[in-house]
Short mmCIF file of C-alpha atoms in Angstrom, two decimals:
data_model
loop_
_atom_site.label_atom_id
_atom_site.label_comp_id
_atom_site.label_asym_id
_atom_site.label_seq_id
_atom_site.Cartn_x
_atom_site.Cartn_y
_atom_site.Cartn_z
CA MET J 1 1.67 -30.55 -31.72
CA ARG J 2 4.93 -28.97 -33.71
CA ILE J 3 5.53 -25.13 -32.43
CA TRP J 4 7.48 -22.89 -34.07
CA PRO J 5 10.82 -22.79 -32.56
CA GLU J 6 11.25 -19.16 -32.00
CA ARG J 7 8.91 -15.87 -32.06
CA ALA J 8 9.20 -13.72 -34.86
CA THR J 9 10.06 -10.43 -33.21
CA GLY J 10 11.51 -9.30 -36.17
CA GLU J 11 7.78 -8.95 -38.24
CA LEU J 12 6.23 -6.10 -37.69
CA GLU J 13 2.53 -5.49 -38.07
CA GLN J 14 1.38 -3.48 -40.83
CA MET J 15 -0.88 -0.97 -38.20
CA ASP J 16 2.03 -0.08 -36.33
CA LEU J 17 3.59 1.64 -38.90
CA PRO J 18 2.82 5.63 -38.84
CA ASP J 19 2.25 5.47 -42.36
CA CYS J 20 0.35 2.72 -43.08
CA ASP J 21 -3.24 3.17 -45.16
CA ALA J 22 -5.61 4.92 -43.13
CA ARG J 23 -8.44 3.81 -44.80
CA LYS J 24 -7.18 0.20 -44.06
CA LEU J 25 -6.46 1.15 -40.63
CA GLU J 26 -9.99 2.81 -39.96
CA ASN J 27 -11.43 -0.52 -41.14
CA THR J 28 -9.15 -2.76 -38.91
CA TYR J 29 -10.55 -0.95 -35.52
CA ARG J 30 -13.60 -1.45 -36.92
CA GLN J 31 -13.42 -5.02 -37.42
CA PHE J 32 -11.67 -5.68 -34.19
CA GLY J 33 -15.29 -5.80 -32.60
CA HIS J 34 -16.28 -9.14 -34.46
CA ILE J 35 -12.86 -10.55 -34.31
CA ASN J 36 -12.21 -10.39 -30.36
CA ARG J 37 -16.21 -11.25 -29.84
CA ILE J 38 -15.72 -14.22 -31.71
CA VAL J 39 -12.07 -15.46 -30.84
CA SER J 40 -10.29 -13.44 -27.67
CA GLY J 41 -12.54 -15.21 -25.00
CA TRP J 42 -13.48 -12.43 -23.04
CA ARG J 43 -17.23 -13.39 -22.24
CA GLN J 44 -15.81 -16.18 -20.47
CA LEU J 45 -13.18 -13.84 -18.69
CA TYR J 46 -16.08 -11.38 -17.96
CA VAL J 47 -17.97 -13.92 -16.18
CA ASN J 48 -15.79 -15.89 -14.37
CA GLU J 49 -13.07 -12.98 -13.54
CA LEU J 50 -14.83 -9.89 -13.94
CA ARG J 51 -18.70 -9.89 -13.01
CA PRO J 52 -17.36 -11.03 -9.60
CA VAL J 53 -15.58 -7.78 -8.71
CA LEU J 54 -18.00 -5.96 -10.52
CA SER J 55 -20.67 -6.79 -8.27
CA ALA J 56 -19.13 -4.79 -5.63
CA ALA J 57 -20.09 -1.67 -7.16
CA PRO J 58 -19.22 1.06 -8.34
CA ALA J 59 -16.31 -0.85 -9.97
CA SER J 60 -13.58 0.23 -12.07
CA ILE J 61 -11.52 -1.16 -14.78
CA LEU J 62 -8.47 0.27 -16.88
CA ASP J 63 -8.31 -1.45 -20.09
CA ILE J 64 -4.52 -0.69 -21.76
CA GLY J 65 -3.71 -0.65 -25.09
CA SER J 66 -7.49 -0.35 -25.84
CA GLY J 67 -7.35 0.06 -29.47
CA GLY J 68 -10.69 1.47 -31.00
CA GLY J 69 -12.57 0.71 -27.65
CA ASP J 70 -13.89 -2.17 -28.76
CA LEU J 71 -13.54 -4.15 -25.70
CA ALA J 72 -14.22 -1.84 -22.88
CA VAL J 73 -17.53 -1.11 -24.79
CA MET J 74 -18.50 -5.07 -25.15
CA LEU J 75 -17.54 -5.44 -21.49
CA ALA J 76 -19.81 -2.11 -20.26
CA ARG J 77 -23.03 -3.63 -22.30
CA TRP J 78 -22.51 -6.66 -20.32
CA ALA J 79 -22.14 -5.17 -17.08
CA ALA J 80 -25.01 -2.90 -17.67
CA LYS J 81 -27.25 -6.06 -19.37
CA ASP J 82 -26.35 -7.81 -15.67
CA GLY J 83 -27.54 -4.44 -13.86
CA LEU J 84 -24.00 -3.61 -13.10
CA ALA J 85 -22.27 -0.17 -12.38
CA VAL J 86 -18.67 0.04 -14.03
CA ARG J 87 -16.57 2.90 -14.74
CA ILE J 88 -14.20 1.93 -18.00
CA THR J 89 -11.25 3.61 -19.07
CA GLY J 90 -9.52 2.92 -22.44
CA VAL J 91 -6.05 4.16 -22.48
CA ASP J 92 -3.86 3.99 -26.00
CA PRO J 93 -0.32 5.94 -26.35
CA ASP J 94 -1.34 5.63 -30.23
CA PRO J 95 -2.91 8.74 -31.44
CA ARG J 96 -4.95 7.26 -34.27
CA ALA J 97 -6.31 4.47 -31.87
CA ALA J 98 -7.36 7.14 -29.44
CA ALA J 99 -8.90 9.22 -32.40
CA PHE J 100 -10.99 6.52 -33.58
CA ALA J 101 -12.11 5.56 -30.04
CA LEU J 102 -13.22 9.06 -28.84
CA ASN J 103 -15.17 9.39 -31.97
CA ARG J 104 -17.30 6.07 -31.33
CA PRO J 105 -20.59 6.90 -30.41
CA PRO J 106 -20.78 7.38 -26.50
CA THR J 107 -20.91 4.07 -23.91
CA ARG J 108 -22.13 4.88 -20.65
CA GLY J 109 -19.66 4.42 -18.35
CA VAL J 110 -16.81 4.20 -20.83
CA ASP J 111 -14.32 7.07 -21.34
CA PHE J 112 -11.26 7.06 -23.78
CA ARG J 113 -7.81 8.68 -23.49
CA GLN J 114 -4.67 8.87 -25.73
CA ALA J 115 -2.21 7.81 -22.50
CA HIS J 116 0.48 5.59 -21.57
CA SER J 117 -0.32 3.47 -18.36
CA ALA J 118 2.66 5.58 -16.93
CA GLU J 119 0.75 8.64 -17.10
CA LEU J 120 -1.33 6.95 -14.91
CA VAL J 121 1.09 6.01 -12.28
CA GLY J 122 2.40 9.21 -12.09
CA GLU J 123 -1.26 10.67 -11.31
CA GLY J 124 -1.60 8.15 -8.86
CA ALA J 125 -4.63 6.54 -10.71
CA ALA J 126 -6.35 3.33 -9.40
CA PHE J 127 -8.58 0.67 -10.48
CA ASP J 128 -10.20 -2.28 -9.48
CA VAL J 129 -8.92 -4.30 -12.26
CA VAL J 130 -6.59 -3.74 -15.03
CA ILE J 131 -6.89 -5.39 -18.55
CA SER J 132 -5.05 -5.80 -21.93
CA ASN J 133 -6.38 -7.65 -25.12
CA HIS J 134 -3.69 -8.81 -27.45
CA VAL J 135 -0.94 -6.44 -26.13
CA LEU J 136 2.02 -8.54 -24.73
CA HIS J 137 3.12 -10.16 -28.05
CA HIS J 138 3.63 -6.39 -29.35
CA LEU J 139 6.04 -5.37 -26.35
CA GLY J 140 9.84 -5.30 -26.14
CA THR J 141 11.51 -6.84 -22.69
CA GLU J 142 11.63 -3.08 -21.18
CA GLU J 143 7.85 -2.54 -22.32
CA PHE J 144 7.03 -5.65 -21.38
CA ASN J 145 8.33 -5.29 -17.75
CA ASN J 146 7.34 -1.81 -17.35
CA LEU J 147 3.39 -2.82 -18.15
CA LEU J 148 3.74 -5.52 -15.68
CA ALA J 149 5.22 -3.22 -12.84
CA HIS J 150 2.55 -0.54 -13.78
CA SER J 151 -0.39 -2.58 -13.84
CA ASP J 152 0.60 -3.88 -10.22
CA VAL J 153 0.71 -0.64 -9.42
CA LEU J 154 -2.80 0.58 -10.77
CA ALA J 155 -4.84 -2.64 -9.71
CA ARG J 156 -5.92 -2.84 -6.53
CA LYS J 157 -7.79 -6.50 -7.15
CA LYS J 158 -6.40 -8.19 -10.06
CA ALA J 159 -4.74 -7.69 -13.23
CA LEU J 160 -5.53 -9.90 -16.47
CA HIS J 161 -3.50 -9.73 -19.61
CA ASN J 162 -5.08 -11.58 -22.56
CA ASP J 163 -3.09 -12.60 -25.43
CA LEU J 164 -2.47 -15.36 -28.07
CA ARG J 165 -0.91 -18.26 -27.64
CA ARG J 166 1.43 -19.20 -30.38
CA SER J 167 0.27 -22.65 -32.31
CA PRO J 168 0.95 -23.49 -35.64
CA LEU J 169 -2.69 -24.69 -36.18
CA ALA J 170 -3.97 -21.18 -34.83
CA PHE J 171 -1.96 -19.65 -37.80
CA ALA J 172 -3.97 -21.74 -40.02
CA LEU J 173 -7.35 -21.81 -38.79
CA PHE J 174 -6.78 -18.03 -38.65
CA GLY J 175 -5.35 -17.38 -42.25
CA VAL J 176 -8.70 -19.24 -43.48
CA ALA J 177 -11.07 -17.85 -41.40
CA THR J 178 -10.33 -13.93 -42.33
CA LEU J 179 -9.98 -14.62 -46.23
CA PRO J 180 -13.27 -12.87 -46.30
CA LEU J 181 -11.96 -9.75 -44.65
CA GLN J 182 -11.02 -6.90 -46.89
CA ASN J 183 -9.56 -3.72 -46.92
CA SER J 184 -7.93 -4.06 -43.43
CA PHE J 185 -4.98 -5.23 -41.83
CA ILE J 186 -6.99 -7.93 -40.07
CA ARG J 187 -5.68 -11.32 -41.59
CA GLU J 188 -2.24 -9.86 -42.52
CA ASP J 189 -1.34 -8.71 -38.89
CA GLY J 190 -3.45 -11.32 -37.13
CA LEU J 191 -1.01 -13.92 -38.31
CA THR J 192 2.15 -11.90 -38.08
CA SER J 193 0.84 -11.59 -34.37
CA ILE J 194 0.28 -15.00 -34.01
CA ARG J 195 3.91 -15.56 -35.30
CA ARG J 196 5.11 -12.93 -32.73
CA SER J 197 2.96 -14.37 -29.40
CA TYR J 198 4.45 -16.52 -26.73
CA THR J 199 4.24 -20.20 -26.17
CA ALA J 200 3.05 -20.54 -22.26
CA ALA J 201 6.65 -22.08 -21.68
CA GLU J 202 7.81 -18.75 -22.46
CA LEU J 203 5.70 -16.80 -21.01
CA SER J 204 6.00 -18.15 -17.70
CA ALA J 205 9.74 -17.71 -18.20
CA LEU J 206 9.41 -13.73 -18.29
CA THR J 207 6.84 -13.58 -15.45
CA PRO J 208 7.85 -12.05 -11.99
CA PRO J 209 6.86 -13.40 -8.85
CA GLY J 210 2.94 -13.13 -8.21
CA TRP J 211 1.68 -13.20 -11.54
CA THR J 212 0.74 -16.82 -13.39
CA VAL J 213 0.10 -17.46 -16.98
CA GLU J 214 -3.27 -19.63 -17.21
CA PRO J 215 -5.32 -21.19 -19.76
CA GLY J 216 -7.81 -19.01 -22.11
CA ALA J 217 -9.54 -19.22 -24.90
CA ALA J 218 -9.16 -21.41 -27.79
CA PHE J 219 -5.39 -20.16 -28.58
CA HIS J 220 -4.94 -17.69 -25.86
CA GLN J 221 -4.03 -17.36 -22.47
CA VAL J 222 -3.94 -14.89 -19.52
CA LEU J 223 -1.29 -13.32 -17.66
CA ALA J 224 -2.45 -12.54 -14.06
CA LEU J 225 -2.18 -10.90 -10.71
CA ARG J 226 -4.51 -11.34 -8.15
CA LYS J 227 -4.19 -9.64 -4.81
CA ASP J 228 -6.06 -9.64 -1.63
CA GLY J 229 -7.62 -12.88 -1.76
CA HIS J 230 -9.22 -12.15 -5.33
CA GLU J 231 -8.99 -15.79 -6.65
CA ARG J 232 -10.50 -17.44 -9.99
#
């Protein structure tokens, strides 16, 4: 399959603009829950990667760039259904995302705060697992390297950064599937995200020793760091 030759790093997502439409931004955060449940592959990652770690309770997860908080809530509910004790902390430096997450109905075992991963490193924090969802393609080179460095410090057992994999087919399918979604940035920003995302070869070329690029759900890939024998 033909792949676009270069990442569209010059394209910006509308929701990242400080003066974007506030109503559409709130709808975007609200719709993320449906999108992530369907396309991001976290159920498989939960079963294969997170649940074995959570069985050694109490366990902790850090969700970096947690946005509106839907992933943290979804993981907490799956863990509760499985009878597992987990504390999930979602952090996002964007005050708008943090505010939306903090205003969600409380979910047992989930906390949100407006913060950058560097702040948690400075605090000496540590978590069993560090995760992110659809964050990598947003980052410049320095931010990318900092995220991996911070994840290495903050994660006791493993870090999993789940992101899109650039593909014209993904672009076409997402464009059609999201046509019904109105009054949000889901469709236009999602298409931009696909154009900005990495191929597996591109991501591997940026990956420092110890990290691996692994297949994820359809049109997704996971940048993983595993410690102390915590394999797949």
